[in-house]
Each structure stands twice: as structure tokens, then as C-alpha cells.
């Protein structure tokens, strides 16, 4: 048997999983609960300036992109393992196309917003 | 007082006379301290000498008596009747294997897979006995010790959905053993072993369902071994791309 080239894809999947698990809950806590509900009061203009900084835009894009790759890969194999073996090919297409679409939306968002 | 009993629904298949497997019910005495294997041995001794099943140590060490008990892969020597009493207990051969006879599965495919990961220490430089043993620190031993506790009972193969769908997948026990030797500081067979462990049929076949670790009676945690194997294979892959001259 020959060594697989799967590591190229898997490292993206693993990076997405690690990044999502580590930092996404922090963002949800900050921007879905603490900031909107006024628990963390601060200067809104300063926050907006921070969020619009090119480095934060790049970071947000990488986070979305890798998170989507992870989700697509995980969902694909979970569905197949749950018994949808016959639909393995369409499931793979739908999952990865979803991730690509999400990445395009994320790219649009970080450039325009 | 009438003796308490429990029903064992046992899958039977004798290839010379049966075209398909079928179930046969046996009423056996219920004892609190009996395990499923005790009940099977009672059937063999007193009810039906034609029933075939594998067993040896009766103490969870040899890994021979793995069967499906009420649909879950279990060692029948440490599965007590009292867990199910008074309900009947269904006993079937391990799934994902061909059946040889009754509860006996054919383990040829497993043994072939085991051989592929070369589960022995490979040395390029061999020491003579006078030079002494290959020493290891406790930390070096700790890296792989858990993965070396496998008793080859094959419960993890019956639990793994990937083994069921892709028979060529090397499977949890063989891969855990492969990773065990990759992590062993005394081993020098990294490249040849990685050819198998890092192949599509190796760690990359695993979708991390984790059932192998759930059913493992020795807490080997093959799923963890395989994920560590994926990290090792990924680092190895990048190293080969970035430093192609660095190959031994």
C-alpha cells in the first residue's frame, strides 16, 4: 500500500476543528451575548475600527473558511456512517459545495462590511 | 421452589446442513454469578453438544469469547446474566466477519491486517546480547503502553461501521498496534510501517466514530491511537514534502 495524500486535506480539517473549538465560543460569548446585552460596555466606534482592521478581517475569514471545511468534512462522514452509504458521492458534493459557498459569503462579508 | 431460568437465543449455523443462520432458544438455569459464557458452557454440557463457540481463559485476558450479546460486541466471560435477567439474551457471532460455524467467526482477514502493520520491533542496528537491552525511560514507555494492552478480541471490528462498509480498512486493533510501534523509542521501522499505517486503507479510512473505544474491554482506546496516527502521518507527509532529501 502507498501513503495517502489525505494529510493535505486532513490538516485543514484538523486546523478548522481546533480553531473552531478554541476561539469560536469566545466570539459567540462576546458578540452574541456580552456586547449586545450591554454587559461589556465600551466605545462602539473603537470596537468597529478594531473589527475593520485588515488583520482582523483576515483572521475572521480564515476562521470561517477553516470552520466550514471542518463542518463539511465531519457532516459528510457522519451522514455516511449513519447508513447513507449509497448517497456518499452526492453527500460529499453537497457538503463541500456548502463549504465553498459559505467561504464565498465570508469573503464578501470581510471585504464589504 | 422452582429453579429460576433465563432464555438464551443463540444464533446457529452449521454449513454442512444449514443454508442460512437461524436462532435456537435454550432455557438455562439463572445464577447471579454466571456470565453468558457459563450459560453457553452449560448448554454445551447438558443440552446440546453440537453448539460451537470459542473460549479459553474465562477471565477477560485471552480475547477468544467475543460475541454479539443483545446486539453489542462483548466478551461473554465478563458479561453477567444478571445484567439482562429476566429478559432473554440474544447471542450472535461478531458482526463484520464471516461465520465459520454457530458462534465461531473466521478471523483470517483480521490476522492478515494484523500482519500488515508489522507488529514487532524493527531494528536497523541490532545489538548483541552482550551489549545489553534496549533501555527505555518511563516517559518513553508511557507514550505507547496503553495501546499495547490489546488482546485481539476483535470486538472493535464488530463495533466499527467503517469495517462493515469497507472490508479493506485495516481497522482499529491493527492500527492501534501499528501506532504503538510508531511511538516506541526502540523501533526503527518508521518508514516501512508508515507505508501501511499512513495509507488510504490505514488511519485515513477512520471517520472517528469512536465505537471501537466504547466496546474495548481493555481500555486500549484504539480511536485515540488512530487520531495520534493521523497526526504522525500528517507531520511525516509535510516533512517529506518540505525536506525530500531528509529521507532515510
mmCIF file of C-alpha atoms in Angstrom:
data_model
loop_
_atom_site.group_PDB
_atom_site.id
_atom_site.type_symbol
_atom_site.label_atom_id
_atom_site.label_comp_id
_atom_site.label_asym_id
_atom_site.label_seq_id
_atom_site.Cartn_x
_atom_site.Cartn_y
_atom_site.Cartn_z
ATOM 1 C CA UNK A 1 0.000 0.000 0.000
ATOM 2 C CA UNK A 2 1.105 3.557 -0.629
ATOM 3 C CA UNK A 3 0.999 6.505 1.679
ATOM 4 C CA UNK A 4 -2.069 8.641 1.207
ATOM 5 C CA UNK A 5 -2.106 12.348 0.327
ATOM 6 C CA UNK A 6 -5.011 12.762 2.731
ATOM 7 C CA UNK A 7 -2.814 14.792 5.165
ATOM 8 C CA UNK A 8 -3.183 17.818 2.841
ATOM 9 C CA UNK A 9 -6.965 17.821 3.386
ATOM 10 C CA UNK A 10 -6.917 16.484 6.908
ATOM 11 C CA UNK A 11 -4.617 19.223 8.196
ATOM 12 C CA UNK A 12 -7.219 21.794 7.055
ATOM 13 C CA UNK A 13 -9.926 19.736 8.770
ATOM 14 C CA UNK A 14 -7.882 19.407 11.962
ATOM 15 C CA UNK A 15 -6.933 23.107 11.956
ATOM 16 C CA UNK A 16 -10.610 24.003 11.458
ATOM 17 C CA UNK A 17 -11.669 21.755 14.323
ATOM 18 C CA UNK A 18 -9.045 23.064 16.721
ATOM 19 C CA UNK A 19 -9.635 26.725 15.820
ATOM 20 C CA UNK A 20 -13.421 26.410 15.970
ATOM 21 C CA UNK A 21 -13.371 24.627 19.306
ATOM 22 C CA UNK A 22 -10.885 27.056 20.845
ATOM 23 C CA UNK A 23 -11.957 30.507 19.677
ATOM 24 C CA UNK A 24 -15.500 30.337 18.275
ATOM 25 C CA UNK A 25 -17.161 30.054 21.723
ATOM 26 C CA UNK A 26 -15.275 33.213 22.765
ATOM 27 C CA UNK A 27 -16.645 35.140 19.772
ATOM 28 C CA UNK A 28 -20.174 33.861 20.367
ATOM 29 C CA UNK A 29 -19.952 34.877 24.035
ATOM 30 C CA UNK A 30 -18.559 38.329 23.172
ATOM 31 C CA UNK A 31 -20.570 39.328 20.118
ATOM 32 C CA UNK A 32 -23.838 37.443 20.651
ATOM 33 C CA UNK A 33 -24.279 37.975 24.385
ATOM 34 C CA UNK A 34 -21.894 40.284 26.227
ATOM 35 C CA UNK A 35 -21.646 43.212 23.775
ATOM 36 C CA UNK A 36 -25.320 43.305 22.522
ATOM 37 C CA UNK A 37 -26.719 42.978 26.049
ATOM 38 C CA UNK A 38 -24.507 45.766 27.322
ATOM 39 C CA UNK A 39 -22.542 43.632 29.780
ATOM 40 C CA UNK A 40 -19.322 44.791 28.157
ATOM 41 C CA UNK A 41 -19.765 48.488 27.621
ATOM 42 C CA UNK A 42 -17.181 50.279 25.529
ATOM 43 C CA UNK A 43 -16.700 52.744 22.739
ATOM 44 C CA UNK A 44 -18.664 51.311 19.741
ATOM 45 C CA UNK A 45 -16.529 53.265 17.261
ATOM 46 C CA UNK A 46 -13.318 51.818 18.692
ATOM 47 C CA UNK A 47 -14.797 48.309 18.504
ATOM 48 C CA UNK A 48 -15.887 48.849 14.911
ATOM 49 C CA UNK A 49 -12.444 50.161 13.997
ATOM 50 C CA UNK A 50 -10.896 47.085 15.557
ATOM 51 C CA UNK A 51 -13.235 44.748 13.669
ATOM 52 C CA UNK A 52 -12.488 46.538 10.385
ATOM 53 C CA UNK A 53 -8.744 46.280 10.794
ATOM 54 C CA UNK A 54 -7.281 44.279 7.865
ATOM 55 C CA UNK A 55 -5.665 41.794 10.236
ATOM 56 C CA UNK A 56 -8.987 41.078 11.971
ATOM 57 C CA UNK A 57 -10.683 40.737 8.568
ATOM 58 C CA UNK A 58 -8.074 38.196 7.522
ATOM 59 C CA UNK A 59 -8.452 36.351 10.846
ATOM 60 C CA UNK A 60 -12.257 36.274 10.536
ATOM 61 C CA UNK A 61 -12.016 34.932 7.007
ATOM 62 C CA UNK A 62 -9.566 32.153 7.971
ATOM 63 C CA UNK A 63 -11.763 31.235 10.950
ATOM 64 C CA UNK A 64 -14.904 30.981 8.781
ATOM 65 C CA UNK A 65 -13.169 29.132 5.962
ATOM 66 C CA UNK A 66 -11.457 26.502 8.146
ATOM 67 C CA UNK A 67 -14.548 26.090 10.330
ATOM 68 C CA UNK A 68 -16.667 25.418 7.240
ATOM 69 C CA UNK A 69 -14.157 22.896 5.861
ATOM 70 C CA UNK A 70 -14.255 21.093 9.201
ATOM 71 C CA UNK A 71 -18.051 21.128 9.379
ATOM 72 C CA UNK A 72 -18.446 19.901 5.783
ATOM 73 C CA UNK A 73 -15.965 17.036 6.263
ATOM 74 C CA UNK A 74 -17.472 15.982 9.592
ATOM 75 C CA UNK A 75 -21.071 16.166 8.331
ATOM 76 C CA UNK A 76 -20.177 14.195 5.208
ATOM 77 C CA UNK A 77 -18.732 11.249 7.100
ATOM 78 C CA UNK A 78 -21.326 11.344 9.876
ATOM 79 C CA UNK A 79 -24.136 11.020 7.314
ATOM 80 C CA UNK A 80 -22.354 8.167 5.521
ATOM 81 C CA UNK A 81 -21.636 6.367 8.820
ATOM 82 C CA UNK A 82 -25.291 6.729 9.823
ATOM 83 C CA UNK A 83 -26.147 4.485 6.875
ATOM 84 C CA UNK A 84 -26.422 6.770 3.839
ATOM 85 C CA UNK A 85 -23.603 4.847 2.181
ATOM 86 C CA UNK A 86 -25.403 4.748 -1.177
ATOM 87 C CA UNK A 87 -25.536 8.545 -1.286
ATOM 88 C CA UNK A 88 -21.850 9.031 -0.388
ATOM 89 C CA UNK A 89 -20.967 10.916 -3.599
ATOM 90 C CA UNK A 90 -23.869 13.425 -3.637
ATOM 91 C CA UNK A 91 -23.428 13.972 0.111
ATOM 92 C CA UNK A 92 -19.745 14.827 -0.431
ATOM 93 C CA UNK A 93 -20.643 17.292 -3.202
ATOM 94 C CA UNK A 94 -23.384 18.991 -1.184
ATOM 95 C CA UNK A 95 -21.210 19.278 1.945
ATOM 96 C CA UNK A 96 -18.118 20.660 0.185
ATOM 97 C CA UNK A 97 -20.156 22.937 -2.120
ATOM 98 C CA UNK A 98 -21.830 24.279 1.004
ATOM 99 C CA UNK A 99 -18.412 24.992 2.490
ATOM 100 C CA UNK A 100 -17.269 26.739 -0.722
ATOM 101 C CA UNK A 101 -20.464 28.824 -0.822
ATOM 102 C CA UNK A 102 -20.034 29.747 2.830
ATOM 103 C CA UNK A 103 -16.431 30.716 2.159
ATOM 104 C CA UNK A 104 -17.507 32.988 -0.720
ATOM 105 C CA UNK A 105 -20.101 34.638 1.558
ATOM 106 C CA UNK A 106 -17.430 35.061 4.253
ATOM 107 C CA UNK A 107 -15.037 36.589 1.720
ATOM 108 C CA UNK A 108 -17.748 39.020 0.595
ATOM 109 C CA UNK A 109 -18.536 39.878 4.206
ATOM 110 C CA UNK A 110 -14.966 40.573 5.298
ATOM 111 C CA UNK A 111 -14.337 42.749 2.221
ATOM 112 C CA UNK A 112 -17.582 44.729 2.131
ATOM 113 C CA UNK A 113 -18.739 45.076 5.748
ATOM 114 C CA UNK B 1 -39.170 -23.563 44.819
ATOM 115 C CA UNK B 2 -38.820 -23.859 41.080
ATOM 116 C CA UNK B 3 -35.397 -23.022 39.780
ATOM 117 C CA UNK B 4 -35.059 -19.591 38.183
ATOM 118 C CA UNK B 5 -34.194 -19.760 34.493
ATOM 119 C CA UNK B 6 -33.265 -17.402 31.673
ATOM 120 C CA UNK B 7 -33.609 -17.872 27.915
ATOM 121 C CA UNK B 8 -30.596 -17.620 25.613
ATOM 122 C CA UNK B 9 -31.482 -17.008 21.941
ATOM 123 C CA UNK B 10 -28.426 -18.379 20.208
ATOM 124 C CA UNK B 11 -27.649 -17.994 16.521
ATOM 125 C CA UNK B 12 -26.900 -21.356 14.937
ATOM 126 C CA UNK B 13 -25.238 -22.097 11.615
ATOM 127 C CA UNK B 14 -23.723 -25.408 10.585
ATOM 128 C CA UNK B 15 -22.624 -25.006 6.961
ATOM 129 C CA UNK B 16 -22.944 -28.722 6.134
ATOM 130 C CA UNK B 17 -26.671 -28.750 6.926
ATOM 131 C CA UNK B 18 -27.963 -25.152 7.187
ATOM 132 C CA UNK B 19 -28.416 -22.887 4.194
ATOM 133 C CA UNK B 20 -28.873 -19.824 6.462
ATOM 134 C CA UNK B 21 -28.241 -18.958 10.094
ATOM 135 C CA UNK B 22 -31.246 -19.266 12.414
ATOM 136 C CA UNK B 23 -31.998 -18.768 16.115
ATOM 137 C CA UNK B 24 -32.427 -21.504 18.679
ATOM 138 C CA UNK B 25 -33.784 -20.830 22.186
ATOM 139 C CA UNK B 26 -32.252 -22.538 25.216
ATOM 140 C CA UNK B 27 -33.611 -22.288 28.740
ATOM 141 C CA UNK B 28 -30.704 -22.281 31.159
ATOM 142 C CA UNK B 29 -30.524 -22.024 34.961
ATOM 143 C CA UNK B 30 -30.212 -18.429 36.163
ATOM 144 C CA UNK B 31 -27.389 -17.805 38.603
ATOM 145 C CA UNK B 32 -26.431 -14.325 39.777
ATOM 146 C CA UNK B 33 -22.726 -15.040 39.412
ATOM 147 C CA UNK B 34 -22.955 -16.647 35.969
ATOM 148 C CA UNK B 35 -21.687 -14.918 32.866
ATOM 149 C CA UNK B 36 -23.021 -15.564 29.340
ATOM 150 C CA UNK B 37 -20.081 -17.904 28.699
ATOM 151 C CA UNK B 38 -21.072 -20.025 31.737
ATOM 152 C CA UNK B 39 -24.562 -20.346 30.266
ATOM 153 C CA UNK B 40 -23.142 -21.354 26.860
ATOM 154 C CA UNK B 41 -20.924 -23.955 28.504
ATOM 155 C CA UNK B 42 -23.943 -25.285 30.437
ATOM 156 C CA UNK B 43 -25.847 -25.639 27.144
ATOM 157 C CA UNK B 44 -22.866 -27.435 25.562
ATOM 158 C CA UNK B 45 -22.540 -29.749 28.577
ATOM 159 C CA UNK B 46 -26.190 -30.573 29.312
ATOM 160 C CA UNK B 47 -28.449 -29.531 26.419
ATOM 161 C CA UNK B 48 -26.772 -29.515 23.034
ATOM 162 C CA UNK B 49 -23.246 -30.724 22.403
ATOM 163 C CA UNK B 50 -23.377 -29.545 18.795
ATOM 164 C CA UNK B 51 -23.197 -25.832 19.752
ATOM 165 C CA UNK B 52 -19.819 -24.367 18.765
ATOM 166 C CA UNK B 53 -18.134 -21.286 20.240
ATOM 167 C CA UNK B 54 -14.596 -20.123 21.070
ATOM 168 C CA UNK B 55 -13.416 -19.597 24.614
ATOM 169 C CA UNK B 56 -10.352 -20.159 26.742
ATOM 170 C CA UNK B 57 -9.337 -18.182 29.823
ATOM 171 C CA UNK B 58 -12.742 -17.170 31.307
ATOM 172 C CA UNK B 59 -11.127 -14.067 32.839
ATOM 173 C CA UNK B 60 -11.017 -11.375 30.144
ATOM 174 C CA UNK B 61 -7.412 -11.965 29.162
ATOM 175 C CA UNK B 62 -7.340 -14.234 26.105
ATOM 176 C CA UNK B 63 -9.861 -12.390 23.925
ATOM 177 C CA UNK B 64 -11.407 -15.575 22.476
ATOM 178 C CA UNK B 65 -15.026 -15.325 23.598
ATOM 179 C CA UNK B 66 -16.137 -12.110 21.892
ATOM 180 C CA UNK B 67 -19.738 -12.309 20.617
ATOM 181 C CA UNK B 68 -22.694 -10.029 19.999
ATOM 182 C CA UNK B 69 -24.745 -10.007 23.204
ATOM 183 C CA UNK B 70 -28.088 -8.297 22.636
ATOM 184 C CA UNK B 71 -26.564 -6.587 19.616
ATOM 185 C CA UNK B 72 -23.427 -5.232 21.335
ATOM 186 C CA UNK B 73 -19.935 -6.706 20.909
ATOM 187 C CA UNK B 74 -18.981 -8.093 24.346
ATOM 188 C CA UNK B 75 -16.599 -10.590 25.918
ATOM 189 C CA UNK B 76 -19.060 -13.254 27.076
ATOM 190 C CA UNK B 77 -16.771 -14.095 30.021
ATOM 191 C CA UNK B 78 -17.345 -10.719 31.652
ATOM 192 C CA UNK B 79 -20.969 -10.156 30.663
ATOM 193 C CA UNK B 80 -23.183 -11.277 33.554
ATOM 194 C CA UNK B 81 -26.631 -12.834 33.090
ATOM 195 C CA UNK B 82 -27.905 -10.547 35.878
ATOM 196 C CA UNK B 83 -27.428 -7.553 33.569
ATOM 197 C CA UNK B 84 -30.350 -8.836 31.456
ATOM 198 C CA UNK B 85 -32.428 -11.043 33.793
ATOM 199 C CA UNK B 86 -35.343 -11.779 33.498
ATOM 200 C CA UNK B 87 -35.302 -10.807 29.798
ATOM 201 C CA UNK B 88 -33.982 -13.246 27.196
ATOM 202 C CA UNK B 89 -30.430 -12.753 25.941
ATOM 203 C CA UNK B 90 -29.603 -12.881 22.227
ATOM 204 C CA UNK B 91 -26.170 -14.260 21.415
ATOM 205 C CA UNK B 92 -24.780 -13.950 17.878
ATOM 206 C CA UNK B 93 -21.321 -14.225 16.322
ATOM 207 C CA UNK B 94 -19.361 -10.954 15.965
ATOM 208 C CA UNK B 95 -20.665 -8.938 13.010
ATOM 209 C CA UNK B 96 -18.399 -7.763 10.156
ATOM 210 C CA UNK B 97 -16.834 -11.249 9.963
ATOM 211 C CA UNK B 98 -17.713 -14.369 8.009
ATOM 212 C CA UNK B 99 -19.234 -17.121 10.130
ATOM 213 C CA UNK B 100 -17.385 -20.401 10.279
ATOM 214 C CA UNK B 101 -19.893 -22.257 12.446
ATOM 215 C CA UNK B 102 -22.524 -21.207 15.033
ATOM 216 C CA UNK B 103 -20.813 -18.500 17.121
ATOM 217 C CA UNK B 104 -17.357 -19.038 15.633
ATOM 218 C CA UNK B 105 -16.195 -16.347 13.209
ATOM 219 C CA UNK B 106 -13.474 -16.625 10.573
ATOM 220 C CA UNK B 107 -10.575 -14.398 11.674
ATOM 221 C CA UNK B 108 -8.310 -14.797 8.631
ATOM 222 C CA UNK B 109 -8.954 -11.251 7.389
ATOM 223 C CA UNK B 110 -8.085 -9.847 10.821
ATOM 224 C CA UNK B 111 -4.848 -11.817 11.048
ATOM 225 C CA UNK B 112 -3.843 -10.610 7.560
ATOM 226 C CA UNK B 113 -4.452 -6.997 8.607
ATOM 227 C CA UNK B 114 -2.504 -7.505 11.823
ATOM 228 C CA UNK B 115 0.498 -8.783 9.863
ATOM 229 C CA UNK B 116 0.415 -5.747 7.543
ATOM 230 C CA UNK B 117 1.291 -3.233 10.295
ATOM 231 C CA UNK B 118 4.351 -5.355 11.240
ATOM 232 C CA UNK B 119 3.558 -5.585 14.940
ATOM 233 C CA UNK B 120 7.096 -6.264 16.080
ATOM 234 C CA UNK B 121 10.176 -4.144 16.800
ATOM 235 C CA UNK B 122 12.145 -3.470 13.637
ATOM 236 C CA UNK B 123 15.836 -2.635 14.139
ATOM 237 C CA UNK B 124 18.374 -1.429 11.597
ATOM 238 C CA UNK B 125 21.207 -1.776 14.085
ATOM 239 C CA UNK B 126 20.829 -4.930 16.117
ATOM 240 C CA UNK B 127 22.616 -5.097 19.461
ATOM 241 C CA UNK B 128 24.329 -8.287 20.516
ATOM 242 C CA UNK B 129 23.164 -9.779 23.843
ATOM 243 C CA UNK B 130 26.491 -8.665 25.405
ATOM 244 C CA UNK B 131 25.672 -5.042 24.618
ATOM 245 C CA UNK B 132 22.617 -5.265 26.836
ATOM 246 C CA UNK B 133 18.903 -4.490 26.384
ATOM 247 C CA UNK B 134 17.303 -1.557 24.565
ATOM 248 C CA UNK B 135 16.599 0.684 27.534
ATOM 249 C CA UNK B 136 13.601 2.938 27.783
ATOM 250 C CA UNK B 137 12.646 5.687 30.208
ATOM 251 C CA UNK B 138 9.234 5.526 31.943
ATOM 252 C CA UNK B 139 8.152 8.504 29.794
ATOM 253 C CA UNK B 140 9.069 6.624 26.591
ATOM 254 C CA UNK B 141 7.131 3.576 27.794
ATOM 255 C CA UNK B 142 4.134 5.718 28.734
ATOM 256 C CA UNK B 143 3.752 7.008 25.141
ATOM 257 C CA UNK B 144 2.604 3.626 23.814
ATOM 258 C CA UNK B 145 1.859 1.423 26.840
ATOM 259 C CA UNK B 146 -1.938 1.803 26.731
ATOM 260 C CA UNK B 147 -2.015 0.803 23.036
ATOM 261 C CA UNK B 148 -0.018 -2.340 23.775
ATOM 262 C CA UNK B 149 -2.726 -3.777 26.053
ATOM 263 C CA UNK B 150 -4.820 -5.125 23.131
ATOM 264 C CA UNK B 151 -5.871 -8.785 23.443
ATOM 265 C CA UNK B 152 -7.023 -9.143 19.797
ATOM 266 C CA UNK B 153 -10.595 -9.920 20.810
ATOM 267 C CA UNK B 154 -11.893 -8.164 17.655
ATOM 268 C CA UNK B 155 -14.821 -6.501 19.457
ATOM 269 C CA UNK B 156 -13.681 -3.212 17.909
ATOM 270 C CA UNK B 157 -14.000 -4.676 14.394
ATOM 271 C CA UNK B 158 -17.589 -5.673 15.134
ATOM 272 C CA UNK B 159 -18.317 -2.188 16.503
ATOM 273 C CA UNK B 160 -16.732 -0.179 13.666
ATOM 274 C CA UNK B 161 -19.141 0.896 10.893
ATOM 275 C CA UNK B 162 -16.205 1.617 8.566
ATOM 276 C CA UNK B 163 -15.001 -2.006 8.820
ATOM 277 C CA UNK B 164 -18.529 -3.055 7.836
ATOM 278 C CA UNK B 165 -18.639 -0.788 4.783
ATOM 279 C CA UNK B 166 -15.000 -1.035 3.648
ATOM 280 C CA UNK B 167 -13.584 -4.513 4.292
ATOM 281 C CA UNK B 168 -10.142 -3.342 3.126
ATOM 282 C CA UNK B 169 -9.866 -0.862 6.064
ATOM 283 C CA UNK B 170 -7.117 -2.130 8.397
ATOM 284 C CA UNK B 171 -9.369 -1.492 11.386
ATOM 285 C CA UNK B 172 -8.988 -0.326 14.995
ATOM 286 C CA UNK B 173 -6.898 -3.071 16.658
ATOM 287 C CA UNK B 174 -4.331 -3.412 13.841
ATOM 288 C CA UNK B 175 -3.929 0.364 13.523
ATOM 289 C CA UNK B 176 -3.628 0.848 17.297
ATOM 290 C CA UNK B 177 -0.868 -1.728 17.238
ATOM 291 C CA UNK B 178 0.800 -0.035 14.264
ATOM 292 C CA UNK B 179 0.741 3.307 16.088
ATOM 293 C CA UNK B 180 2.009 1.562 19.228
ATOM 294 C CA UNK B 181 5.205 0.599 17.337
ATOM 295 C CA UNK B 182 5.486 4.020 15.647
ATOM 296 C CA UNK B 183 5.543 5.520 19.162
ATOM 297 C CA UNK B 184 8.085 3.020 20.525
ATOM 298 C CA UNK B 185 11.518 4.611 21.003
ATOM 299 C CA UNK B 186 13.230 1.243 20.357
ATOM 300 C CA UNK B 187 11.658 0.836 16.937
ATOM 301 C CA UNK B 188 13.466 1.835 13.724
ATOM 302 C CA UNK B 189 10.856 0.683 11.198
ATOM 303 C CA UNK B 190 9.074 4.040 10.840
ATOM 304 C CA UNK B 191 9.168 4.244 7.032
ATOM 305 C CA UNK B 192 8.012 0.731 6.190
ATOM 306 C CA UNK B 193 5.330 0.760 8.859
ATOM 307 C CA UNK B 194 4.081 4.208 7.814
ATOM 308 C CA UNK B 195 3.521 2.831 4.286
ATOM 309 C CA UNK B 196 0.645 0.809 5.763
ATOM 310 C CA UNK B 197 -0.478 2.926 8.716
ATOM 311 C CA UNK B 198 -0.430 6.141 6.636
ATOM 312 C CA UNK B 199 -2.208 4.603 3.641
ATOM 313 C CA UNK B 200 -5.767 5.167 2.496
ATOM 314 C CA UNK B 201 -6.697 1.791 3.999
ATOM 315 C CA UNK B 202 -4.854 2.747 7.207
ATOM 316 C CA UNK B 203 -5.599 5.621 9.577
ATOM 317 C CA UNK B 204 -7.201 7.647 6.764
ATOM 318 C CA UNK B 205 -10.060 5.169 6.466
ATOM 319 C CA UNK B 206 -11.155 6.069 10.003
ATOM 320 C CA UNK B 207 -14.004 8.592 10.347
ATOM 321 C CA UNK B 208 -13.627 8.819 14.147
ATOM 322 C CA UNK B 209 -16.928 7.241 15.129
ATOM 323 C CA UNK B 210 -15.238 6.106 18.359
ATOM 324 C CA UNK B 211 -17.280 2.942 18.923
ATOM 325 C CA UNK B 212 -14.063 0.891 18.977
ATOM 326 C CA UNK B 213 -13.031 2.617 22.203
ATOM 327 C CA UNK B 214 -16.526 2.268 23.674
ATOM 328 C CA UNK B 215 -16.523 -1.528 23.345
ATOM 329 C CA UNK B 216 -12.837 -2.219 24.115
ATOM 330 C CA UNK B 217 -12.705 -4.439 27.227
ATOM 331 C CA UNK B 218 -9.075 -3.481 27.960
ATOM 332 C CA UNK B 219 -9.498 0.315 27.595
ATOM 333 C CA UNK B 220 -6.915 0.434 24.829
ATOM 334 C CA UNK B 221 -8.741 3.399 23.226
ATOM 335 C CA UNK B 222 -7.954 2.494 19.588
ATOM 336 C CA UNK B 223 -9.762 5.652 18.397
ATOM 337 C CA UNK B 224 -7.202 7.790 20.234
ATOM 338 C CA UNK B 225 -4.358 5.712 18.770
ATOM 339 C CA UNK B 226 -5.714 6.248 15.256
ATOM 340 C CA UNK B 227 -6.090 10.014 15.758
ATOM 341 C CA UNK B 228 -2.488 10.140 17.028
ATOM 342 C CA UNK B 229 -1.576 8.112 13.947
ATOM 343 C CA UNK B 230 -3.236 10.744 11.752
ATOM 344 C CA UNK B 231 -1.140 13.468 13.389
ATOM 345 C CA UNK B 232 2.043 11.387 12.953
ATOM 346 C CA UNK B 233 1.195 10.642 9.295
ATOM 347 C CA UNK B 234 0.431 14.323 8.622
ATOM 348 C CA UNK B 235 3.706 15.541 10.164
ATOM 349 C CA UNK B 236 5.519 12.835 8.193
ATOM 350 C CA UNK B 237 3.783 13.877 4.957
ATOM 351 C CA UNK B 238 4.734 17.544 5.374
ATOM 352 C CA UNK B 239 8.303 16.593 6.307
ATOM 353 C CA UNK B 240 8.614 14.519 3.128
ATOM 354 C CA UNK B 241 7.341 17.447 1.041
ATOM 355 C CA UNK B 242 9.436 20.108 2.709
ATOM 356 C CA UNK B 243 12.616 18.056 3.143
ATOM 357 C CA UNK B 244 12.647 15.351 0.463
ATOM 358 C CA UNK B 245 16.401 14.983 0.967
ATOM 359 C CA UNK B 246 15.860 14.082 4.633
ATOM 360 C CA UNK B 247 14.536 10.580 3.939
ATOM 361 C CA UNK B 248 16.370 7.686 5.460
#
